[in-house]
């Protein structure tokens, strides 16, 4: 009976991963070098809204651009280097120069207040712009000429939409 119970416990522990052995009626765990849970996970950034990632500096911060073709809106979320936390900034606008089929354009992305998060104009992580051409244009090249986030300034940040500018 004791042996049967030990085998049942071994089976359950085996599903949990690692290596287990029965020694003198007792179950003992042994480490396996190179198991999946021992290996560091690769660094991956995923835009939380499924948008276009724009890396600032050496991944100091990110912007995530999300286009809504139904309304002709482009949203820009300011995020930390891991794309996990929103970063509030005090900018009165983010200026985006765009080159697209049909010419060049400049978008003024304005700050958006959000009562749910307590974000206000002058202390927000969300900016947006509307333009009729955003309803039909799904590819363009863009440049943010001058961005200030916290104590850092980023100049001439270029990217392709929807690809982004990351190397991942």
Tab-separated table of N, CA and C in Angstrom:
chain	number	residue	atom	x	y	z
A	1	UNK	N	0.833	-1.196	0.000
A	1	UNK	CA	0.000	0.000	0.000
A	1	UNK	C	0.875	1.255	0.000
A	2	UNK	N	1.900	1.248	0.837
A	2	UNK	CA	2.788	2.394	0.924
A	2	UNK	C	3.483	2.654	-0.419
A	3	UNK	N	3.903	1.589	-1.092
A	3	UNK	CA	4.580	1.718	-2.380
A	3	UNK	C	3.628	2.288	-3.440
A	4	UNK	N	2.389	1.841	-3.452
A	4	UNK	CA	1.393	2.336	-4.400
A	4	UNK	C	1.122	3.821	-4.204
A	5	UNK	N	1.041	4.243	-2.956
A	5	UNK	CA	0.811	5.666	-2.663
A	5	UNK	C	2.020	6.484	-3.118
A	6	UNK	N	3.204	5.987	-2.924
A	6	UNK	CA	4.417	6.692	-3.357
A	6	UNK	C	4.464	6.833	-4.868
A	7	UNK	N	4.044	5.782	-5.585
A	7	UNK	CA	4.008	5.876	-7.042
A	7	UNK	C	3.000	6.915	-7.502
A	8	UNK	N	1.871	6.978	-6.843
A	8	UNK	CA	0.854	7.975	-7.197
A	8	UNK	C	1.391	9.387	-6.979
A	9	UNK	N	2.085	9.587	-5.872
A	9	UNK	CA	2.665	10.909	-5.586
A	9	UNK	C	3.731	11.241	-6.626
A	10	UNK	N	4.547	10.254	-6.983
A	10	UNK	CA	5.572	10.472	-8.008
A	10	UNK	C	4.944	10.880	-9.332
A	11	UNK	N	3.844	10.235	-9.686
A	11	UNK	CA	3.174	10.555	-10.948
A	11	UNK	C	2.689	12.000	-10.946
A	12	UNK	N	2.099	12.439	-9.837
A	12	UNK	CA	1.615	13.820	-9.737
A	12	UNK	C	2.780	14.794	-9.787
A	13	UNK	N	3.834	14.507	-9.046
A	13	UNK	CA	4.993	15.400	-9.031
A	13	UNK	C	5.695	15.426	-10.389
A	14	UNK	N	5.680	14.320	-11.080
A	14	UNK	CA	6.275	14.261	-12.419
A	14	UNK	C	5.585	15.212	-13.382
A	15	UNK	N	4.291	15.392	-13.228
A	15	UNK	CA	3.560	16.334	-14.073
A	15	UNK	C	3.963	17.760	-13.782
A	16	UNK	N	4.451	18.015	-12.562
A	16	UNK	CA	4.856	19.364	-12.182
A	16	UNK	C	6.215	19.734	-12.745
A	17	UNK	N	6.926	18.788	-13.312
A	17	UNK	CA	8.235	19.070	-13.906
A	17	UNK	C	9.354	18.711	-12.957
A	18	UNK	N	10.569	18.680	-13.479
A	18	UNK	CA	11.705	18.341	-12.652
A	18	UNK	C	11.908	16.834	-12.626
A	19	UNK	N	12.782	16.377	-11.757
A	19	UNK	CA	13.095	14.965	-11.647
A	19	UNK	C	12.838	14.543	-10.211
A	20	UNK	N	12.187	13.404	-10.031
A	20	UNK	CA	11.828	12.916	-8.707
A	20	UNK	C	12.273	11.455	-8.604
A	21	UNK	N	12.732	11.059	-7.448
A	21	UNK	CA	13.087	9.655	-7.275
A	21	UNK	C	12.629	9.169	-5.908
A	22	UNK	N	12.436	7.849	-5.797
A	22	UNK	CA	12.002	7.219	-4.560
A	22	UNK	C	13.235	6.627	-3.898
A	23	UNK	N	13.578	7.112	-2.720
A	23	UNK	CA	14.736	6.622	-1.983
A	23	UNK	C	14.261	6.177	-0.608
A	24	UNK	N	14.377	4.862	-0.320
A	24	UNK	CA	13.992	4.291	0.965
A	24	UNK	C	12.582	4.718	1.386
A	25	UNK	N	11.659	4.631	0.441
A	25	UNK	CA	10.273	4.926	0.758
A	25	UNK	C	9.940	6.405	0.822
A	26	UNK	N	10.905	7.277	0.530
A	26	UNK	CA	10.662	8.723	0.559
A	26	UNK	C	10.912	9.308	-0.826
A	27	UNK	N	10.110	10.308	-1.155
A	27	UNK	CA	10.252	10.956	-2.449
A	27	UNK	C	11.233	12.113	-2.312
A	28	UNK	N	12.190	12.183	-3.231
A	28	UNK	CA	13.185	13.250	-3.199
A	28	UNK	C	13.262	13.915	-4.567
A	29	UNK	N	13.294	15.229	-4.577
A	29	UNK	CA	13.425	15.982	-5.822
A	29	UNK	C	14.885	16.137	-6.161
A	30	UNK	N	15.196	16.013	-7.433
A	30	UNK	CA	16.554	16.283	-7.898
A	30	UNK	C	16.472	17.308	-9.010
A	31	UNK	N	17.399	18.216	-9.032
A	31	UNK	CA	17.391	19.292	-10.041
A	31	UNK	C	17.936	18.757	-11.349
A	32	UNK	N	17.320	19.163	-12.409
A	32	UNK	CA	17.809	18.843	-13.743
A	32	UNK	C	18.362	20.117	-14.355
A	33	UNK	N	19.631	20.106	-14.670
A	33	UNK	CA	20.224	21.283	-15.293
A	33	UNK	C	19.608	21.471	-16.677
A	34	UNK	N	19.319	22.720	-16.991
A	34	UNK	CA	18.825	23.028	-18.323
A	34	UNK	C	17.339	22.809	-18.511
A	35	UNK	N	16.576	22.618	-17.449
A	35	UNK	CA	15.131	22.488	-17.623
A	35	UNK	C	14.555	23.838	-17.975
A	36	UNK	N	13.386	23.822	-18.543
A	36	UNK	CA	12.772	25.052	-19.047
A	36	UNK	C	12.591	26.094	-17.953
A	37	UNK	N	12.252	25.675	-16.743
A	37	UNK	CA	12.017	26.665	-15.691
A	37	UNK	C	13.300	27.236	-15.119
A	38	UNK	N	14.456	26.627	-15.428
A	38	UNK	CA	15.736	27.144	-14.970
A	38	UNK	C	16.328	28.171	-15.931
A	39	UNK	N	15.861	28.177	-17.171
A	39	UNK	CA	16.415	29.037	-18.198
A	39	UNK	C	15.787	30.432	-18.139
A	40	UNK	N	16.594	31.472	-18.334
A	40	UNK	CA	16.005	32.814	-18.381
A	40	UNK	C	15.102	32.951	-19.592
A	41	UNK	N	14.018	33.684	-19.421
A	41	UNK	CA	13.081	33.903	-20.523
A	41	UNK	C	13.621	35.010	-21.426
A	42	UNK	N	13.460	34.867	-22.739
A	42	UNK	CA	13.937	35.922	-23.635
A	42	UNK	C	13.135	37.203	-23.428
A	43	UNK	N	13.804	38.326	-23.620
A	43	UNK	CA	13.169	39.641	-23.470
A	43	UNK	C	12.306	39.904	-24.692
A	44	UNK	N	11.014	40.084	-24.465
A	44	UNK	CA	10.115	40.375	-25.571
A	44	UNK	C	9.177	41.492	-25.158
A	45	UNK	N	9.003	42.441	-26.045
A	45	UNK	CA	8.069	43.536	-25.805
A	45	UNK	C	6.855	43.328	-26.696
A	46	UNK	N	5.688	43.381	-26.087
A	46	UNK	CA	4.454	43.228	-26.839
A	46	UNK	C	3.569	44.427	-26.571
A	47	UNK	N	3.188	45.147	-27.605
A	47	UNK	CA	2.303	46.295	-27.414
A	47	UNK	C	0.984	45.847	-26.776
A	48	UNK	N	0.588	46.464	-25.665
A	48	UNK	CA	-0.605	46.013	-24.952
A	48	UNK	C	-1.912	46.154	-25.727
A	49	UNK	N	-1.945	47.034	-26.723
A	49	UNK	CA	-3.166	47.221	-27.514
A	49	UNK	C	-3.049	46.621	-28.907
A	50	UNK	N	-1.972	45.855	-29.148
A	50	UNK	CA	-1.767	45.234	-30.455
A	50	UNK	C	-1.344	46.210	-31.530
A	51	UNK	N	-0.825	47.373	-31.128
A	51	UNK	CA	-0.453	48.409	-32.079
A	51	UNK	C	0.982	48.313	-32.556
A	52	UNK	N	1.443	49.412	-33.122
A	52	UNK	CA	2.793	49.523	-33.671
A	52	UNK	C	3.746	50.041	-32.605
A	53	UNK	N	4.811	49.279	-32.289
A	53	UNK	CA	5.774	49.732	-31.285
A	53	UNK	C	6.821	50.663	-31.893
A	54	UNK	N	7.079	51.763	-31.206
A	54	UNK	CA	8.135	52.693	-31.600
A	54	UNK	C	9.085	52.800	-30.409
A	55	UNK	N	10.317	52.332	-30.606
A	55	UNK	CA	11.317	52.317	-29.550
A	55	UNK	C	11.950	53.694	-29.422
A	56	UNK	N	12.112	54.158	-28.190
A	56	UNK	CA	12.782	55.430	-27.924
A	56	UNK	C	14.094	55.149	-27.208
A	57	UNK	N	15.190	55.607	-27.805
A	57	UNK	CA	16.503	55.385	-27.208
A	57	UNK	C	16.835	53.902	-27.204
A	58	UNK	N	17.596	53.492	-26.212
A	58	UNK	CA	17.971	52.090	-26.067
A	58	UNK	C	16.902	51.399	-25.221
A	59	UNK	N	15.665	51.428	-25.733
A	59	UNK	CA	14.488	50.877	-25.062
A	59	UNK	C	14.227	51.540	-23.707
A	60	UNK	N	14.547	52.840	-23.630
A	60	UNK	CA	14.235	53.588	-22.413
A	60	UNK	C	12.720	53.705	-22.263
A	61	UNK	N	12.047	53.953	-23.378
A	61	UNK	CA	10.595	54.073	-23.420
A	61	UNK	C	10.123	53.525	-24.755
A	62	UNK	N	8.820	53.377	-24.882
A	62	UNK	CA	8.190	52.993	-26.146
A	62	UNK	C	6.960	53.864	-26.359
A	63	UNK	N	6.631	54.039	-27.609
A	63	UNK	CA	5.325	54.563	-27.985
A	63	UNK	C	4.600	53.407	-28.651
A	64	UNK	N	3.299	53.340	-28.456
A	64	UNK	CA	2.490	52.365	-29.171
A	64	UNK	C	1.451	53.138	-29.965
A	65	UNK	N	1.472	52.961	-31.289
A	65	UNK	CA	0.533	53.656	-32.168
A	65	UNK	C	-0.571	52.700	-32.594
A	66	UNK	N	-1.811	53.143	-32.398
A	66	UNK	CA	-2.971	52.328	-32.739
A	66	UNK	C	-3.876	53.144	-33.648
A	67	UNK	N	-4.091	52.647	-34.855
A	67	UNK	CA	-4.941	53.324	-35.845
A	67	UNK	C	-6.341	52.725	-35.818
A	68	UNK	N	-7.336	53.590	-35.785
A	68	UNK	CA	-8.734	53.168	-35.884
A	68	UNK	C	-9.266	53.695	-37.211
A	69	UNK	N	-9.322	52.825	-38.242
A	69	UNK	CA	-9.742	53.303	-39.560
A	69	UNK	C	-11.205	53.756	-39.596
A	70	UNK	N	-12.026	53.229	-38.723
A	70	UNK	CA	-13.435	53.614	-38.718
A	70	UNK	C	-13.658	55.075	-38.367
A	71	UNK	N	-12.833	55.598	-37.466
A	71	UNK	CA	-12.980	56.993	-37.041
A	71	UNK	C	-11.876	57.895	-37.574
A	72	UNK	N	-10.847	57.302	-38.214
A	72	UNK	CA	-9.725	58.101	-38.691
A	72	UNK	C	-8.885	58.623	-37.536
A	73	UNK	N	-8.759	57.810	-36.495
A	73	UNK	CA	-8.034	58.217	-35.290
A	73	UNK	C	-6.722	57.459	-35.172
A	74	UNK	N	-5.685	58.162	-34.741
A	74	UNK	CA	-4.416	57.540	-34.395
A	74	UNK	C	-4.171	57.834	-32.920
A	75	UNK	N	-4.066	56.770	-32.126
A	75	UNK	CA	-3.781	56.915	-30.693
A	75	UNK	C	-2.312	56.604	-30.462
A	76	UNK	N	-1.713	57.325	-29.534
A	76	UNK	CA	-0.317	57.116	-29.176
A	76	UNK	C	-0.239	56.948	-27.663
A	77	UNK	N	0.160	55.756	-27.230
A	77	UNK	CA	0.334	55.462	-25.808
A	77	UNK	C	1.814	55.580	-25.478
A	78	UNK	N	2.140	56.242	-24.381
A	78	UNK	CA	3.517	56.359	-23.908
A	78	UNK	C	3.716	55.264	-22.856
A	79	UNK	N	4.731	54.414	-23.090
A	79	UNK	CA	4.959	53.245	-22.241
A	79	UNK	C	6.401	53.176	-21.769
A	80	UNK	N	6.623	52.401	-20.724
A	80	UNK	CA	7.982	52.205	-20.216
A	80	UNK	C	8.779	51.315	-21.169
A	81	UNK	N	10.021	51.038	-20.828
A	81	UNK	CA	10.916	50.269	-21.684
A	81	UNK	C	10.484	48.833	-21.903
A	82	UNK	N	9.672	48.280	-21.013
A	82	UNK	CA	9.192	46.911	-21.136
A	82	UNK	C	7.809	46.828	-21.775
A	83	UNK	N	7.209	47.967	-22.064
A	83	UNK	CA	5.851	48.055	-22.598
A	83	UNK	C	4.834	47.432	-21.643
A	84	UNK	N	5.083	47.619	-20.342
A	84	UNK	CA	4.182	47.066	-19.333
A	84	UNK	C	3.425	48.145	-18.574
A	85	UNK	N	4.033	49.308	-18.390
A	85	UNK	CA	3.433	50.376	-17.596
A	85	UNK	C	3.265	51.624	-18.457
A	86	UNK	N	2.158	52.322	-18.237
A	86	UNK	CA	1.942	53.596	-18.915
A	86	UNK	C	2.777	54.667	-18.226
A	87	UNK	N	3.289	55.593	-19.021
A	87	UNK	CA	4.116	56.677	-18.496
A	87	UNK	C	3.406	57.991	-18.792
A	88	UNK	N	3.027	58.683	-17.751
A	88	UNK	CA	2.354	59.973	-17.917
A	88	UNK	C	3.382	61.064	-18.181
A	89	UNK	N	3.049	61.927	-19.141
A	89	UNK	CA	3.928	63.049	-19.440
A	89	UNK	C	3.086	64.325	-19.516
A	90	UNK	N	3.750	65.454	-19.473
A	90	UNK	CA	3.050	66.735	-19.448
A	90	UNK	C	3.007	67.468	-20.770
A	91	UNK	N	3.315	66.784	-21.868
A	91	UNK	CA	3.354	67.446	-23.178
A	91	UNK	C	1.978	67.978	-23.571
A	92	UNK	N	1.971	69.130	-24.222
A	92	UNK	CA	0.714	69.699	-24.698
A	92	UNK	C	0.325	69.122	-26.059
A	93	UNK	N	1.276	68.451	-26.721
A	93	UNK	CA	1.028	67.773	-27.993
A	93	UNK	C	2.268	66.977	-28.372
A	94	UNK	N	2.059	65.956	-29.193
A	94	UNK	CA	3.148	65.225	-29.820
A	94	UNK	C	2.989	65.461	-31.316
A	95	UNK	N	4.025	65.973	-31.958
A	95	UNK	CA	3.951	66.297	-33.379
A	95	UNK	C	4.577	65.179	-34.181
A	96	UNK	N	3.789	64.639	-35.119
A	96	UNK	CA	4.228	63.539	-35.964
A	96	UNK	C	4.192	63.986	-37.416
A	97	UNK	N	5.363	63.941	-38.069
A	97	UNK	CA	5.446	64.230	-39.500
A	97	UNK	C	5.282	62.915	-40.246
A	98	UNK	N	4.389	62.905	-41.235
A	98	UNK	CA	4.036	61.681	-41.945
A	98	UNK	C	4.293	61.836	-43.436
A	99	UNK	N	4.836	60.767	-44.033
A	99	UNK	CA	4.980	60.681	-45.484
A	99	UNK	C	4.169	59.465	-45.926
A	100	UNK	N	3.226	59.693	-46.832
A	100	UNK	CA	2.319	58.628	-47.259
A	100	UNK	C	2.027	58.796	-48.738
A	101	UNK	N	1.403	57.772	-49.307
A	101	UNK	CA	0.910	57.939	-50.677
A	101	UNK	C	-0.082	59.086	-50.630
A	102	UNK	N	0.075	60.029	-51.485
A	102	UNK	CA	-0.807	61.194	-51.449
A	102	UNK	C	-0.144	62.395	-50.815
A	103	UNK	N	1.122	62.261	-50.399
A	103	UNK	CA	1.841	63.426	-49.903
A	103	UNK	C	2.290	63.339	-48.461
A	104	UNK	N	2.596	64.513	-47.947
A	104	UNK	CA	3.080	64.639	-46.576
A	104	UNK	C	1.994	65.277	-45.726
A	105	UNK	N	2.051	64.981	-44.443
A	105	UNK	CA	1.077	65.544	-43.513
A	105	UNK	C	1.740	65.683	-42.151
A	106	UNK	N	1.176	66.525	-41.335
A	106	UNK	CA	1.614	66.660	-39.953
A	106	UNK	C	0.417	66.413	-39.059
A	107	UNK	N	0.604	65.515	-38.109
A	107	UNK	CA	-0.445	65.223	-37.142
A	107	UNK	C	-0.053	65.806	-35.790
A	108	UNK	N	-0.979	66.501	-35.166
A	108	UNK	CA	-0.795	66.983	-33.802
A	108	UNK	C	-1.582	66.046	-32.897
A	109	UNK	N	-0.872	65.162	-32.209
A	109	UNK	CA	-1.517	64.246	-31.281
A	109	UNK	C	-1.701	64.986	-29.957
A	110	UNK	N	-2.946	65.144	-29.553
A	110	UNK	CA	-3.278	65.932	-28.369
A	110	UNK	C	-3.505	65.042	-27.155
A	111	UNK	N	-3.217	65.569	-25.954
A	111	UNK	CA	-3.386	64.762	-24.743
A	111	UNK	C	-4.854	64.426	-24.486
A	112	UNK	N	-5.073	63.233	-23.931
A	112	UNK	CA	-6.419	62.753	-23.648
A	112	UNK	C	-6.546	62.497	-22.146
A	113	UNK	N	-7.569	63.073	-21.551
A	113	UNK	CA	-7.861	62.827	-20.136
A	113	UNK	C	-8.661	61.534	-20.013
A	114	UNK	N	-8.506	60.851	-18.887
A	114	UNK	CA	-9.242	59.612	-18.642
A	114	UNK	C	-9.658	59.581	-17.171
A	115	UNK	N	-10.941	59.767	-16.917
A	115	UNK	CA	-11.439	59.773	-15.545
A	115	UNK	C	-11.199	58.452	-14.832
A	116	UNK	N	-11.224	57.347	-15.576
A	116	UNK	CA	-11.036	56.027	-14.965
A	116	UNK	C	-9.639	55.863	-14.381
A	117	UNK	N	-8.629	56.437	-15.029
A	117	UNK	CA	-7.248	56.288	-14.555
A	117	UNK	C	-6.759	57.515	-13.797
A	118	UNK	N	-7.540	58.588	-13.841
A	118	UNK	CA	-7.112	59.826	-13.194
A	118	UNK	C	-6.181	60.654	-14.055
A	119	UNK	N	-5.966	60.245	-15.312
A	119	UNK	CA	-5.095	61.006	-16.193
A	119	UNK	C	-5.814	62.276	-16.631
A	120	UNK	N	-5.043	63.344	-16.733
A	120	UNK	CA	-5.584	64.635	-17.121
A	120	UNK	C	-4.741	65.212	-18.244
A	121	UNK	N	-5.284	66.213	-18.930
A	121	UNK	CA	-4.481	66.943	-19.899
A	121	UNK	C	-3.343	67.576	-19.103
A	122	UNK	N	-2.121	67.323	-19.528
A	122	UNK	CA	-0.950	67.796	-18.794
A	122	UNK	C	-0.352	66.725	-17.894
A	123	UNK	N	-1.009	65.572	-17.783
A	123	UNK	CA	-0.505	64.450	-16.992
A	123	UNK	C	-1.162	63.169	-17.517
A	124	UNK	N	-0.769	62.774	-18.733
A	124	UNK	CA	-1.414	61.637	-19.385
A	124	UNK	C	-0.407	60.792	-20.155
A	125	UNK	N	-0.808	59.564	-20.441
A	125	UNK	CA	0.014	58.671	-21.259
A	125	UNK	C	-0.625	58.430	-22.621
A	126	UNK	N	-1.763	59.088	-22.889
A	126	UNK	CA	-2.481	58.873	-24.139
A	126	UNK	C	-2.652	60.172	-24.908
A	127	UNK	N	-2.299	60.112	-26.192
A	127	UNK	CA	-2.439	61.245	-27.102
A	127	UNK	C	-3.146	60.732	-28.347
A	128	UNK	N	-3.930	61.609	-29.003
A	128	UNK	CA	-4.586	61.163	-30.230
A	128	UNK	C	-4.804	62.293	-31.212
A	129	UNK	N	-4.900	61.873	-32.479
A	129	UNK	CA	-5.169	62.803	-33.583
A	129	UNK	C	-6.182	62.143	-34.502
A	130	UNK	N	-6.938	62.996	-35.194
A	130	UNK	CA	-7.897	62.509	-36.191
A	130	UNK	C	-7.572	63.163	-37.528
A	131	UNK	N	-7.695	62.346	-38.571
A	131	UNK	CA	-7.505	62.854	-39.929
A	131	UNK	C	-8.288	61.956	-40.870
A	132	UNK	N	-8.900	62.558	-41.854
A	132	UNK	CA	-9.709	61.805	-42.814
A	132	UNK	C	-8.873	60.745	-43.523
A	133	UNK	N	-7.613	61.073	-43.860
A	133	UNK	CA	-6.779	60.127	-44.588
A	133	UNK	C	-6.437	58.885	-43.771
A	134	UNK	N	-6.523	58.961	-42.426
A	134	UNK	CA	-6.259	57.786	-41.589
A	134	UNK	C	-7.325	56.698	-41.765
A	135	UNK	N	-8.457	57.054	-42.324
A	135	UNK	CA	-9.507	56.061	-42.570
A	135	UNK	C	-9.108	55.084	-43.672
A	136	UNK	N	-8.306	55.553	-44.623
A	136	UNK	CA	-7.971	54.719	-45.780
A	136	UNK	C	-6.487	54.390	-45.907
A	137	UNK	N	-5.638	55.050	-45.168
A	137	UNK	CA	-4.197	54.830	-45.274
A	137	UNK	C	-3.732	53.914	-44.151
A	138	UNK	N	-3.269	52.721	-44.518
A	138	UNK	CA	-2.824	51.779	-43.488
A	138	UNK	C	-1.305	51.628	-43.428
A	139	UNK	N	-0.586	52.333	-44.303
A	139	UNK	CA	0.882	52.289	-44.304
A	139	UNK	C	1.417	53.706	-44.509
A	140	UNK	N	2.390	54.069	-43.681
A	140	UNK	CA	3.053	55.359	-43.845
A	140	UNK	C	4.379	55.346	-43.107
A	141	UNK	N	5.190	56.354	-43.378
A	141	UNK	CA	6.443	56.568	-42.651
A	141	UNK	C	6.245	57.783	-41.778
A	142	UNK	N	6.782	57.713	-40.566
A	142	UNK	CA	6.607	58.825	-39.647
A	142	UNK	C	7.889	59.181	-38.923
A	143	UNK	N	7.926	60.443	-38.447
A	143	UNK	CA	9.058	60.925	-37.652
A	143	UNK	C	8.514	61.811	-36.541
A	144	UNK	N	8.887	61.470	-35.316
A	144	UNK	CA	8.679	62.376	-34.185
A	144	UNK	C	9.972	63.169	-34.057
A	145	UNK	N	9.930	64.474	-34.335
A	145	UNK	CA	11.146	65.289	-34.347
A	145	UNK	C	11.695	65.555	-32.953
A	146	UNK	N	10.827	65.734	-31.974
A	146	UNK	CA	11.288	66.147	-30.647
A	146	UNK	C	10.306	65.636	-29.589
A	147	UNK	N	10.748	64.672	-28.796
A	147	UNK	CA	9.925	64.119	-27.725
A	147	UNK	C	10.650	64.265	-26.400
A	148	UNK	N	9.936	64.697	-25.389
A	148	UNK	CA	10.521	64.761	-24.040
A	148	UNK	C	9.682	63.881	-23.134
A	149	UNK	N	10.343	62.879	-22.557
A	149	UNK	CA	9.689	61.974	-21.619
A	149	UNK	C	10.548	61.932	-20.372
A	150	UNK	N	9.901	62.336	-19.274
A	150	UNK	CA	10.593	62.495	-18.003
A	150	UNK	C	11.798	63.403	-18.221
A	151	UNK	N	13.004	62.962	-17.929
A	151	UNK	CA	14.171	63.838	-18.073
A	151	UNK	C	14.968	63.557	-19.352
A	152	UNK	N	14.368	62.831	-20.300
A	152	UNK	CA	15.071	62.481	-21.526
A	152	UNK	C	14.401	63.106	-22.743
A	153	UNK	N	15.246	63.498	-23.701
A	153	UNK	CA	14.750	64.064	-24.955
A	153	UNK	C	15.169	63.139	-26.091
A	154	UNK	N	14.237	62.883	-26.996
A	154	UNK	CA	14.479	62.015	-28.144
A	154	UNK	C	14.228	62.830	-29.408
A	155	UNK	N	15.193	62.817	-30.317
A	155	UNK	CA	15.109	63.621	-31.533
A	155	UNK	C	15.063	62.726	-32.761
A	156	UNK	N	14.272	63.134	-33.743
A	156	UNK	CA	14.177	62.468	-35.049
A	156	UNK	C	13.967	60.961	-34.923
A	157	UNK	N	12.916	60.568	-34.213
A	157	UNK	CA	12.586	59.153	-34.058
A	157	UNK	C	11.742	58.729	-35.261
A	158	UNK	N	12.360	57.955	-36.159
A	158	UNK	CA	11.707	57.536	-37.398
A	158	UNK	C	11.195	56.105	-37.271
A	159	UNK	N	10.115	55.815	-37.990
A	159	UNK	CA	9.535	54.485	-37.978
A	159	UNK	C	8.670	54.304	-39.220
A	160	UNK	N	8.335	53.068	-39.499
A	160	UNK	CA	7.372	52.734	-40.554
A	160	UNK	C	6.118	52.211	-39.860
A	161	UNK	N	4.971	52.563	-40.394
A	161	UNK	CA	3.709	52.064	-39.837
A	161	UNK	C	3.110	51.086	-40.840
A	162	UNK	N	2.781	49.894	-40.459
A	162	UNK	CA	2.597	49.394	-39.108
A	162	UNK	C	3.774	48.609	-38.531
A	163	UNK	N	4.917	48.604	-39.192
A	163	UNK	CA	6.044	47.775	-38.749
A	163	UNK	C	6.680	48.256	-37.447
A	164	UNK	N	6.807	49.563	-37.259
A	164	UNK	CA	7.529	50.090	-36.106
A	164	UNK	C	8.989	50.310	-36.439
A	165	UNK	N	9.805	50.494	-35.414
A	165	UNK	CA	11.233	50.712	-35.633
A	165	UNK	C	12.110	49.778	-34.804
A	166	UNK	N	11.508	48.795	-34.148
A	166	UNK	CA	12.276	47.864	-33.319
A	166	UNK	C	13.024	46.842	-34.145
A	167	UNK	N	13.960	46.211	-33.502
A	167	UNK	CA	14.776	45.204	-34.167
A	167	UNK	C	14.252	43.791	-33.892
A	168	UNK	N	13.224	43.666	-33.049
A	168	UNK	CA	12.681	42.336	-32.686
A	168	UNK	C	11.870	41.765	-33.809
